[in-house]
Amino acid sequence: MRTDTPGRTLPAREHLLAGTAGPPVLDVVVPVYNEEADLEQCVLRLHEHLARTFPYGFRITVADNASTDRTPGIAAGLAARIPEVRAHRLEEKGRGRALRTVWSHSDAPVLAYMDVDLSTDLNALLPLVAPLISGHSDLAIGSRLARSSRVVRGPKREIVSRAYNLILKSSLAARFSDAQCGFKAIRRDVAERLLPMVEDTGWFFDTELLVLAERAGLRIHEVPVDWVDDPDSTVHIVRTAVEDLKGVWRVGRALAVGALPLDRLARPFGDDPRDRRLTGVPGGLTRQLLGFCAVGAFSTLLYLLLYSLFRAGTGPQAANAAALLLSAVANTAANRRLTFGVRGRDRAVRHQAQGLVVFGIGLALTSGSLAALGAAPGSPSHGTELAVLIAANLAATVLRFLLYRAWVFPEGQRPGTAGAAGSATPAAGPDRSGTTDDSTRCSR
């Protein structure tokens, strides 16, 4: 996976102002491969729509990736006739390669793309890019699976699309509804940071871009669209599905081991200057508390399950120690990644060792509670044991969070904080970074 992205975090989003001079606000890329029949009609229709409805300056870039028919000549002719049209020739195929190349070299603050068949109704274009222009969102996608979308397509493509998105939700925990719709936009400052992390150069490019953006906490805006399937699409469904599944496995593995510096895509909380002048409030405390509570709830359930299993074959003290040890290892690993955002293998062993010290404190509390219960008159039931253990764990939880935050994962060692390894303080603007990859195919 690529990790050569600038080290500073993203600045706050700003509203983009319309101006008469300078680069256009929007650059719409149309990736094509052997589209001599549809290209001119597509570009003319798109240009007419933008000229009539879009209140900002715009550009249409035809990204021809290694076409062997008359497509390059048609694209060059359109660029010569229409000032807002440009043609970019690439010598290698791959839609992701084409988008990466054109987006990396564009000077427009908002970058978009759409398929050459214009299956998506163009009336959704302004709602797509408006949240990016206003500074509300980082990326925007058209969704054919939203409740208010109107879609005309065959059952085979419908099943494939819904099955693919179900795979993304179950394997990569994706929350966006439609990864495959060829109708997306991104702010250039986000693209400069995100594109170097995206490895795919084909159809999986969209999905990888969205998954990484979502995992980094960027805001993705979804627009319901009207969409009509192109019956002449030449996309090979089986081959594309296989490549997509390979991409899902690759990205899932990279996210699991923390191989990507997603903390460098972090946005400051809110754009109101007052949000950045707050004093006396530790950064990220609310999010960390919520994450710690969620991890703690699952850890407690795991602990009780393990205790019940071990208790069937041994005494309460041994069962408590074994269950607490296993749940503590899982708890430290989950809090390391999910609550405090520490990824990668650096200091992982040290964190687990410190977590075991915290475990020892929890063991002392729970073991002491069990000892006190055993000294009480009578024979306590299994339910009473569990109740006492829950109360002891709740008492240990508060102390565990404080130790995690102040000792195991201190502020200076977490991503995006001063002194953190591999991170830096937010700057006024991002570094410029790009790639020199090439090319694409467009209709879906």
CSV table of C-alpha atoms in Angstrom, one decimal:
chain,number,residue,atom,x,y,z
A,1,MET,CA,0.0,0.0,0.0
A,2,ARG,CA,1.2,3.5,-0.8
A,3,THR,CA,2.1,5.6,2.3
A,4,ASP,CA,4.0,8.5,0.7
A,5,THR,CA,1.5,11.2,1.7
A,6,PRO,CA,2.3,14.6,3.3
A,7,GLY,CA,2.7,14.3,7.1
A,8,ARG,CA,0.5,17.2,8.2
A,9,THR,CA,-3.2,16.9,8.9
A,10,LEU,CA,-5.8,18.5,6.7
A,11,PRO,CA,-6.8,22.1,7.5
A,12,ALA,CA,-10.4,23.2,8.1
A,13,ARG,CA,-12.6,23.2,5.0
A,14,GLU,CA,-13.3,26.6,3.5
A,15,HIS,CA,-16.2,27.8,1.3
A,16,LEU,CA,-15.0,28.2,-2.3
A,17,LEU,CA,-15.9,31.6,-3.8
A,18,ALA,CA,-16.9,32.2,-7.4
A,19,GLY,CA,-14.5,34.4,-9.3
A,20,THR,CA,-14.0,35.7,-12.8
A,21,ALA,CA,-10.3,35.0,-13.0
A,22,GLY,CA,-8.1,32.0,-12.1
A,23,PRO,CA,-8.8,28.3,-12.5
A,24,PRO,CA,-12.3,26.9,-12.7
A,25,VAL,CA,-14.0,25.7,-9.6
A,26,LEU,CA,-15.0,22.3,-11.0
A,27,ASP,CA,-13.1,19.9,-13.3
A,28,VAL,CA,-15.3,17.1,-14.6
A,29,VAL,CA,-13.3,14.1,-15.9
A,30,VAL,CA,-14.8,11.8,-18.5
A,31,PRO,CA,-12.6,8.7,-18.7
A,32,VAL,CA,-13.0,6.9,-22.0
A,33,TYR,CA,-11.7,3.9,-24.0
A,34,ASN,CA,-12.8,3.4,-27.6
A,35,GLU,CA,-15.8,5.6,-27.3
A,36,GLU,CA,-15.9,7.2,-30.8
A,37,ALA,CA,-19.6,6.6,-31.1
A,38,ASP,CA,-20.7,8.4,-27.8
A,39,LEU,CA,-17.9,10.8,-26.9
A,40,GLU,CA,-18.9,13.9,-28.9
A,41,GLN,CA,-22.6,13.7,-27.9
A,42,CYS,CA,-21.6,13.1,-24.2
A,43,VAL,CA,-19.3,16.1,-24.1
A,44,LEU,CA,-21.7,18.5,-25.9
A,45,ARG,CA,-24.6,17.5,-23.7
A,46,LEU,CA,-22.5,17.9,-20.5
A,47,HIS,CA,-21.1,21.2,-21.6
A,48,GLU,CA,-24.6,22.6,-22.5
A,49,HIS,CA,-25.9,21.5,-19.1
A,50,LEU,CA,-23.0,23.1,-17.1
A,51,ALA,CA,-23.1,26.3,-19.1
A,52,ARG,CA,-26.8,26.6,-18.5
A,53,THR,CA,-27.0,25.5,-14.8
A,54,PHE,CA,-23.6,25.7,-13.1
A,55,PRO,CA,-22.9,29.1,-11.4
A,56,TYR,CA,-19.1,28.6,-11.2
A,57,GLY,CA,-16.3,28.3,-13.7
A,58,PHE,CA,-16.0,24.7,-15.0
A,59,ARG,CA,-13.8,22.5,-17.1
A,60,ILE,CA,-14.5,19.1,-18.9
A,61,THR,CA,-11.4,16.9,-19.3
A,62,VAL,CA,-11.6,13.9,-21.6
A,63,ALA,CA,-9.2,11.3,-20.2
A,64,ASP,CA,-8.5,8.9,-23.1
A,65,ASN,CA,-6.6,5.8,-21.9
A,66,ALA,CA,-5.0,4.1,-24.9
A,67,SER,CA,-8.0,4.1,-27.2
A,68,THR,CA,-7.3,2.5,-30.6
A,69,ASP,CA,-10.2,4.0,-32.6
A,70,ARG,CA,-11.0,7.6,-33.4
A,71,THR,CA,-11.6,8.6,-29.8
A,72,PRO,CA,-8.3,10.6,-29.5
A,73,GLY,CA,-9.1,12.7,-32.6
A,74,ILE,CA,-12.6,13.4,-31.5
A,75,ALA,CA,-11.4,14.5,-28.0
A,76,ALA,CA,-8.7,16.8,-29.6
A,77,GLY,CA,-11.3,18.3,-31.9
A,78,LEU,CA,-13.7,19.0,-29.0
A,79,ALA,CA,-10.9,20.6,-27.1
A,80,ALA,CA,-10.0,22.8,-30.1
A,81,ARG,CA,-13.6,24.0,-30.6
A,82,ILE,CA,-14.8,24.5,-27.0
A,83,PRO,CA,-12.7,26.6,-24.5
A,84,GLU,CA,-13.9,24.7,-21.5
A,85,VAL,CA,-12.9,21.3,-22.8
A,86,ARG,CA,-9.5,19.6,-22.5
A,87,ALA,CA,-8.2,16.3,-23.8
A,88,HIS,CA,-5.6,14.2,-22.0
A,89,ARG,CA,-4.1,11.1,-23.6
A,90,LEU,CA,-2.7,8.2,-21.6
A,91,GLU,CA,-0.9,5.2,-23.0
A,92,GLU,CA,-2.1,2.7,-20.4
A,93,LYS,CA,-5.6,1.4,-19.6
A,94,GLY,CA,-7.3,1.6,-16.2
A,95,ARG,CA,-10.0,4.0,-15.1
A,96,GLY,CA,-8.4,4.5,-11.7
A,97,ARG,CA,-5.1,5.3,-13.4
A,98,ALA,CA,-6.8,7.9,-15.6
A,99,LEU,CA,-8.6,9.6,-12.7
A,100,ARG,CA,-5.5,9.6,-10.5
A,101,THR,CA,-3.4,11.2,-13.3
A,102,VAL,CA,-5.9,13.9,-14.3
A,103,TRP,CA,-7.0,14.7,-10.7
A,104,SER,CA,-3.3,14.9,-9.6
A,105,HIS,CA,-2.5,17.6,-12.2
A,106,SER,CA,-5.8,19.6,-12.1
A,107,ASP,CA,-5.8,23.1,-10.6
A,108,ALA,CA,-9.6,23.0,-9.9
A,109,PRO,CA,-10.5,22.9,-6.2
A,110,VAL,CA,-13.3,20.4,-6.8
A,111,LEU,CA,-12.7,17.3,-9.0
A,112,ALA,CA,-15.5,15.1,-10.3
A,113,TYR,CA,-16.0,12.3,-12.8
A,114,MET,CA,-18.8,10.6,-14.7
A,115,ASP,CA,-19.2,7.8,-17.2
A,116,VAL,CA,-19.3,8.7,-20.9
A,117,ASP,CA,-22.7,7.1,-21.3
A,118,LEU,CA,-24.2,9.7,-19.0
A,119,SER,CA,-26.4,7.0,-17.4
A,120,THR,CA,-26.8,9.4,-14.4
A,121,ASP,CA,-29.2,12.3,-14.8
A,122,LEU,CA,-27.2,15.5,-15.0
A,123,ASN,CA,-29.6,17.3,-12.7
A,124,ALA,CA,-27.8,15.5,-9.8
A,125,LEU,CA,-24.4,17.2,-10.7
A,126,LEU,CA,-24.9,20.5,-8.9
A,127,PRO,CA,-26.3,18.7,-5.7
A,128,LEU,CA,-23.2,16.4,-5.9
A,129,VAL,CA,-20.6,19.2,-5.9
A,130,ALA,CA,-22.4,21.8,-3.8
A,131,PRO,CA,-21.4,20.3,-0.4
A,132,LEU,CA,-17.8,20.3,-1.5
A,133,ILE,CA,-17.9,23.9,-2.7
A,134,SER,CA,-19.6,25.1,0.5
A,135,GLY,CA,-17.0,23.3,2.7
A,136,HIS,CA,-19.5,20.9,4.3
A,137,SER,CA,-18.1,17.6,2.9
A,138,ASP,CA,-14.9,16.1,1.6
A,139,LEU,CA,-16.3,13.7,-1.0
A,140,ALA,CA,-19.6,13.2,-2.7
A,141,ILE,CA,-21.1,10.2,-4.5
A,142,GLY,CA,-24.2,9.5,-6.5
A,143,SER,CA,-26.2,6.6,-5.1
A,144,ARG,CA,-28.5,4.3,-7.1
A,145,LEU,CA,-29.5,2.4,-3.9
A,146,ALA,CA,-30.9,5.3,-1.9
A,147,ARG,CA,-34.7,5.1,-1.3
A,148,SER,CA,-35.5,8.1,-3.4
A,149,SER,CA,-33.3,7.0,-6.4
A,150,ARG,CA,-35.0,5.9,-9.6
A,151,VAL,CA,-33.1,3.2,-11.5
A,152,VAL,CA,-33.8,1.3,-14.7
A,153,ARG,CA,-31.5,-1.7,-15.2
A,154,GLY,CA,-31.6,-5.5,-15.6
A,155,PRO,CA,-31.9,-8.0,-12.8
A,156,LYS,CA,-28.3,-9.3,-13.3
A,157,ARG,CA,-26.7,-5.9,-12.7
A,158,GLU,CA,-29.1,-5.1,-9.8
A,159,ILE,CA,-28.1,-8.4,-8.0
A,160,VAL,CA,-24.4,-7.9,-8.7
A,161,SER,CA,-24.4,-4.3,-7.4
A,162,ARG,CA,-26.4,-5.1,-4.2
A,163,ALA,CA,-24.3,-8.2,-3.5
A,164,TYR,CA,-21.1,-6.2,-3.9
A,165,ASN,CA,-22.2,-3.4,-1.6
A,166,LEU,CA,-23.3,-6.1,0.9
A,167,ILE,CA,-19.8,-7.6,0.8
A,168,LEU,CA,-18.3,-4.1,1.5
A,169,LYS,CA,-20.6,-3.6,4.5
A,170,SER,CA,-19.9,-7.0,6.0
A,171,SER,CA,-16.1,-7.2,5.3
A,172,LEU,CA,-14.9,-3.6,5.4
A,173,ALA,CA,-17.7,-2.1,7.6
A,174,ALA,CA,-18.5,0.4,4.8
A,175,ARG,CA,-21.4,2.7,5.5
A,176,PHE,CA,-21.8,4.4,2.1
A,177,SER,CA,-24.6,2.9,0.0
A,178,ASP,CA,-23.2,2.7,-3.5
A,179,ALA,CA,-19.5,2.2,-4.3
A,180,GLN,CA,-19.9,1.5,-8.0
A,181,CYS,CA,-21.9,4.4,-9.4
A,182,GLY,CA,-19.8,6.3,-11.9
A,183,PHE,CA,-20.7,9.7,-10.5
A,184,LYS,CA,-18.4,11.0,-7.8
A,185,ALA,CA,-16.6,14.2,-6.7
A,186,ILE,CA,-13.8,15.1,-4.2
A,187,ARG,CA,-12.1,18.3,-3.0
A,188,ARG,CA,-8.6,18.7,-4.4
A,189,ASP,CA,-7.0,19.2,-1.0
A,190,VAL,CA,-8.4,15.8,0.1
A,191,ALA,CA,-7.4,14.2,-3.2
A,192,GLU,CA,-3.8,15.4,-2.7
A,193,ARG,CA,-3.6,13.4,0.5
A,194,LEU,CA,-5.8,10.5,-0.4
A,195,LEU,CA,-4.7,9.5,-3.9
A,196,PRO,CA,-1.1,8.5,-2.9
A,197,MET,CA,-2.7,5.9,-0.5
A,198,VAL,CA,-4.9,4.3,-3.2
A,199,GLU,CA,-3.2,1.5,-4.9
A,200,ASP,CA,-5.8,0.2,-7.5
A,201,THR,CA,-5.7,1.5,-11.0
A,202,GLY,CA,-8.8,-0.1,-12.4
A,203,TRP,CA,-12.5,-0.4,-11.4
A,204,PHE,CA,-11.8,-0.9,-7.6
A,205,PHE,CA,-10.3,2.6,-7.5
A,206,ASP,CA,-13.6,4.1,-6.4
A,207,THR,CA,-14.2,1.6,-3.6
A,208,GLU,CA,-10.7,1.9,-2.2
A,209,LEU,CA,-10.9,5.7,-2.3
A,210,LEU,CA,-14.2,5.7,-0.4
A,211,VAL,CA,-13.2,3.1,2.2
A,212,LEU,CA,-10.0,4.9,3.1
A,213,ALA,CA,-11.8,8.2,3.3
A,214,GLU,CA,-14.5,6.8,5.5
A,215,ARG,CA,-12.0,5.1,7.8
A,216,ALA,CA,-10.1,8.4,8.1
A,217,GLY,CA,-13.3,10.1,9.3
A,218,LEU,CA,-13.8,12.3,6.2
A,219,ARG,CA,-17.3,13.3,5.4
A,220,ILE,CA,-18.9,11.6,2.4
A,221,HIS,CA,-22.1,13.2,1.0
A,222,GLU,CA,-24.5,10.9,-0.9
A,223,VAL,CA,-26.9,12.1,-3.6
A,224,PRO,CA,-29.9,10.0,-4.8
A,225,VAL,CA,-29.7,9.8,-8.5
A,226,ASP,CA,-31.9,8.8,-11.5
A,227,TRP,CA,-30.0,6.2,-13.4
A,228,VAL,CA,-30.6,4.3,-16.6
A,229,ASP,CA,-28.5,1.3,-17.5
A,230,ASP,CA,-26.4,1.4,-20.7
A,231,PRO,CA,-27.3,-1.9,-22.5
A,232,ASP,CA,-24.2,-1.5,-24.7
A,233,SER,CA,-21.7,-1.5,-21.8
A,234,THR,CA,-18.7,-3.6,-22.5
A,235,VAL,CA,-17.6,-4.1,-18.8
A,236,HIS,CA,-16.7,-7.7,-18.1
A,237,ILE,CA,-18.8,-8.4,-15.0
A,238,VAL,CA,-17.1,-11.6,-13.8
A,239,ARG,CA,-13.5,-10.3,-14.3
A,240,THR,CA,-14.4,-7.0,-12.7
A,241,ALA,CA,-16.0,-8.8,-9.7
A,242,VAL,CA,-12.9,-11.0,-9.2
A,243,GLU,CA,-10.6,-8.0,-9.2
A,244,ASP,CA,-12.9,-6.2,-6.8
A,245,LEU,CA,-12.8,-9.1,-4.4
A,246,LYS,CA,-9.0,-9.1,-4.5
A,247,GLY,CA,-9.1,-5.4,-3.7
A,248,VAL,CA,-11.4,-6.0,-0.8
A,249,TRP,CA,-9.0,-8.5,0.7
A,250,ARG,CA,-5.9,-6.3,0.1
A,251,VAL,CA,-7.5,-3.2,1.6
A,252,GLY,CA,-9.0,-5.1,4.6
A,253,ARG,CA,-5.6,-6.6,5.4
A,254,ALA,CA,-3.9,-3.2,5.2
A,255,LEU,CA,-6.5,-1.6,7.5
A,256,ALA,CA,-6.2,-4.6,9.9
A,257,VAL,CA,-2.4,-4.1,10.4
A,258,GLY,CA,-2.6,-0.3,10.4
A,259,ALA,CA,-0.4,0.0,7.3
A,260,LEU,CA,-1.9,3.3,6.2
A,261,PRO,CA,-1.3,6.7,7.8
A,262,LEU,CA,-5.0,7.7,7.8
A,263,ASP,CA,-4.4,10.1,10.7
A,264,ARG,CA,-2.9,12.5,8.2
A,265,LEU,CA,-6.4,12.9,6.7
A,266,ALA,CA,-7.9,14.2,10.0
A,267,ARG,CA,-9.9,17.3,10.0
A,268,PRO,CA,-10.1,19.8,12.9
A,269,PHE,CA,-13.4,19.6,14.9
A,270,GLY,CA,-15.7,22.1,13.3
A,271,ASP,CA,-14.9,25.2,11.2
A,272,ASP,CA,-16.0,27.7,13.8
A,273,PRO,CA,-12.8,29.4,15.2
A,274,ARG,CA,-14.3,29.0,18.7
A,275,ASP,CA,-13.9,25.2,18.3
A,276,ARG,CA,-10.1,25.7,18.1
A,277,ARG,CA,-9.8,28.1,21.0
A,278,LEU,CA,-11.2,25.8,23.7
A,279,THR,CA,-8.8,25.5,26.6
A,280,GLY,CA,-8.7,23.0,29.4
A,281,VAL,CA,-10.5,20.3,27.4
A,282,PRO,CA,-8.3,17.3,26.4
A,283,GLY,CA,-8.4,16.7,22.6
A,284,GLY,CA,-10.7,13.9,21.5
A,285,LEU,CA,-11.9,13.1,25.1
A,286,THR,CA,-15.6,12.6,24.1
A,287,ARG,CA,-14.7,10.4,21.2
A,288,GLN,CA,-12.3,8.4,23.3
A,289,LEU,CA,-14.9,8.0,26.1
A,290,LEU,CA,-17.4,6.6,23.6
A,291,GLY,CA,-14.9,4.3,22.0
A,292,PHE,CA,-13.7,3.1,25.4
A,293,CYS,CA,-17.3,2.4,26.6
A,294,ALA,CA,-18.1,0.5,23.4
A,295,VAL,CA,-14.9,-1.6,23.7
A,296,GLY,CA,-15.5,-2.1,27.4
A,297,ALA,CA,-19.1,-3.3,26.8
A,298,PHE,CA,-17.9,-6.0,24.4
A,299,SER,CA,-14.9,-6.8,26.6
A,300,THR,CA,-17.2,-7.3,29.6
A,301,LEU,CA,-19.5,-9.6,27.6
A,302,LEU,CA,-16.4,-11.6,26.5
A,303,TYR,CA,-15.1,-11.7,30.0
A,304,LEU,CA,-18.4,-13.0,31.4
A,305,LEU,CA,-18.7,-15.6,28.6
A,306,LEU,CA,-15.1,-16.8,29.3
A,307,TYR,CA,-15.7,-16.9,33.0
A,308,SER,CA,-18.8,-19.0,32.7
A,309,LEU,CA,-16.9,-21.4,30.4
A,310,PHE,CA,-13.9,-21.7,32.6
A,311,ARG,CA,-16.0,-21.9,35.8
A,312,ALA,CA,-17.6,-25.1,34.6
A,313,GLY,CA,-14.2,-26.8,34.9
A,314,THR,CA,-12.3,-25.0,37.7
A,315,GLY,CA,-12.7,-22.8,40.8
A,316,PRO,CA,-13.8,-19.1,40.7
A,317,GLN,CA,-10.4,-17.6,41.3
A,318,ALA,CA,-8.7,-19.6,38.4
A,319,ALA,CA,-11.7,-19.0,36.1
A,320,ASN,CA,-11.6,-15.2,36.9
A,321,ALA,CA,-7.9,-14.9,36.3
A,322,ALA,CA,-8.0,-16.8,32.9
A,323,ALA,CA,-11.1,-14.9,31.7
A,324,LEU,CA,-9.7,-11.6,32.8
A,325,LEU,CA,-6.3,-12.2,31.2
A,326,LEU,CA,-7.7,-13.1,27.7
A,327,SER,CA,-10.3,-10.3,27.8
A,328,ALA,CA,-7.6,-7.8,28.9
A,329,VAL,CA,-5.4,-8.7,25.9
A,330,ALA,CA,-8.3,-8.2,23.5
A,331,ASN,CA,-9.3,-5.0,25.4
A,332,THR,CA,-5.9,-3.4,25.1
A,333,ALA,CA,-5.7,-4.3,21.4
A,334,ALA,CA,-9.1,-2.9,20.6
A,335,ASN,CA,-8.6,0.3,22.7
A,336,ARG,CA,-5.2,0.8,21.1
A,337,ARG,CA,-6.7,0.9,17.6
A,338,LEU,CA,-10.3,2.0,18.0
A,339,THR,CA,-10.2,4.4,21.0
A,340,PHE,CA,-6.8,6.0,20.8
A,341,GLY,CA,-6.2,5.6,17.1
A,342,VAL,CA,-2.7,4.0,17.4
A,343,ARG,CA,-2.0,1.9,14.3
A,344,GLY,CA,0.9,-0.2,13.2
A,345,ARG,CA,3.2,-2.5,15.2
A,346,ASP,CA,5.3,0.2,16.8
A,347,ARG,CA,5.2,-0.1,20.6
A,348,ALA,CA,2.5,-2.8,20.3
A,349,VAL,CA,4.4,-5.2,22.7
A,350,ARG,CA,5.0,-2.4,25.1
A,351,HIS,CA,1.4,-1.4,25.1
A,352,GLN,CA,0.3,-5.0,25.8
A,353,ALA,CA,2.8,-5.1,28.7
A,354,GLN,CA,1.4,-1.9,30.1
A,355,GLY,CA,-2.1,-3.3,29.5
A,356,LEU,CA,-1.2,-6.4,31.6
A,357,VAL,CA,-0.2,-4.1,34.5
A,358,VAL,CA,-3.7,-2.5,34.2
A,359,PHE,CA,-5.0,-6.1,34.0
A,360,GLY,CA,-3.2,-6.8,37.3
A,361,ILE,CA,-5.0,-3.9,39.0
A,362,GLY,CA,-8.3,-5.2,37.6
A,363,LEU,CA,-7.5,-8.7,38.8
A,364,ALA,CA,-6.7,-7.4,42.3
A,365,LEU,CA,-10.1,-5.7,42.5
A,366,THR,CA,-12.1,-8.6,41.1
A,367,SER,CA,-10.2,-11.2,43.1
A,368,GLY,CA,-10.6,-9.2,46.2
A,369,SER,CA,-14.3,-9.0,45.6
A,370,LEU,CA,-14.5,-12.7,45.1
A,371,ALA,CA,-12.5,-13.3,48.3
A,372,ALA,CA,-14.8,-11.1,50.2
A,373,LEU,CA,-17.8,-12.9,48.8
A,374,GLY,CA,-16.3,-16.3,49.8
A,375,ALA,CA,-15.7,-15.1,53.3
A,376,ALA,CA,-19.4,-14.2,53.7
A,377,PRO,CA,-21.7,-16.6,55.5
A,378,GLY,CA,-23.7,-19.1,53.3
A,379,SER,CA,-23.0,-20.3,49.8
A,380,PRO,CA,-23.4,-17.5,47.2
A,381,SER,CA,-25.1,-18.5,43.9
A,382,HIS,CA,-23.5,-18.2,40.5
A,383,GLY,CA,-25.7,-15.2,39.8
A,384,THR,CA,-24.4,-13.5,42.9
A,385,GLU,CA,-20.9,-14.1,41.8
A,386,LEU,CA,-21.6,-12.5,38.4
A,387,ALA,CA,-23.2,-9.5,40.1
A,388,VAL,CA,-20.2,-8.9,42.3
A,389,LEU,CA,-17.8,-9.3,39.4
A,390,ILE,CA,-19.8,-6.8,37.3
A,391,ALA,CA,-19.7,-4.2,40.1
A,392,ALA,CA,-15.9,-4.7,40.6
A,393,ASN,CA,-15.4,-4.4,36.9
A,394,LEU,CA,-17.3,-1.2,36.7
A,395,ALA,CA,-15.1,0.2,39.5
A,396,ALA,CA,-11.9,-0.9,37.6
A,397,THR,CA,-13.2,0.5,34.3
A,398,VAL,CA,-12.8,4.1,35.4
A,399,LEU,CA,-9.3,3.5,36.6
A,400,ARG,CA,-8.5,1.6,33.5
A,401,PHE,CA,-9.5,4.5,31.2
A,402,LEU,CA,-7.4,7.0,33.2
A,403,LEU,CA,-4.4,4.7,33.1
A,404,TYR,CA,-4.8,4.1,29.3
A,405,ARG,CA,-5.1,7.8,28.6
A,406,ALA,CA,-2.4,9.0,30.8
A,407,TRP,CA,0.1,6.2,30.8
A,408,VAL,CA,-0.4,3.5,28.2
A,409,PHE,CA,-1.4,5.8,25.3
A,410,PRO,CA,-0.4,9.3,26.4
A,411,GLU,CA,-1.2,12.3,24.3
A,412,GLY,CA,2.2,12.7,22.8
A,413,GLN,CA,2.2,9.2,21.4
A,414,ARG,CA,-1.2,9.3,19.6
A,415,PRO,CA,-1.7,10.2,15.9
A,416,GLY,CA,-2.3,13.9,15.3
A,417,THR,CA,-1.0,15.1,18.6
A,418,ALA,CA,2.2,17.0,19.4
A,419,GLY,CA,5.2,14.8,19.6
A,420,ALA,CA,3.4,11.8,18.0
A,421,ALA,CA,5.7,9.7,15.9
A,422,GLY,CA,5.0,10.1,12.2
A,423,SER,CA,2.6,13.1,12.7
A,424,ALA,CA,2.9,16.8,12.8
A,425,THR,CA,0.8,19.7,14.0
A,426,PRO,CA,-1.9,21.0,11.7
A,427,ALA,CA,-0.7,23.6,9.1
A,428,ALA,CA,-2.5,26.3,7.3
A,429,GLY,CA,-2.6,24.2,4.1
A,430,PRO,CA,-1.7,20.8,2.8
A,431,ASP,CA,1.4,20.0,0.8
A,432,ARG,CA,0.9,19.3,-2.8
A,433,SER,CA,1.5,15.7,-3.8
A,434,GLY,CA,0.6,13.8,-6.9
A,435,THR,CA,1.4,10.7,-8.9
A,436,THR,CA,2.4,10.2,-12.5
A,437,ASP,CA,0.3,7.1,-13.2
A,438,ASP,CA,-1.7,6.9,-16.4
A,439,SER,CA,-5.3,5.8,-17.7
A,440,THR,CA,-9.2,4.1,-18.1
A,441,ARG,CA,-12.5,2.7,-19.4
A,442,CYS,CA,-15.7,4.4,-18.6
A,443,SER,CA,-19.2,3.1,-19.0
A,444,ARG,CA,-20.5,0.8,-16.3
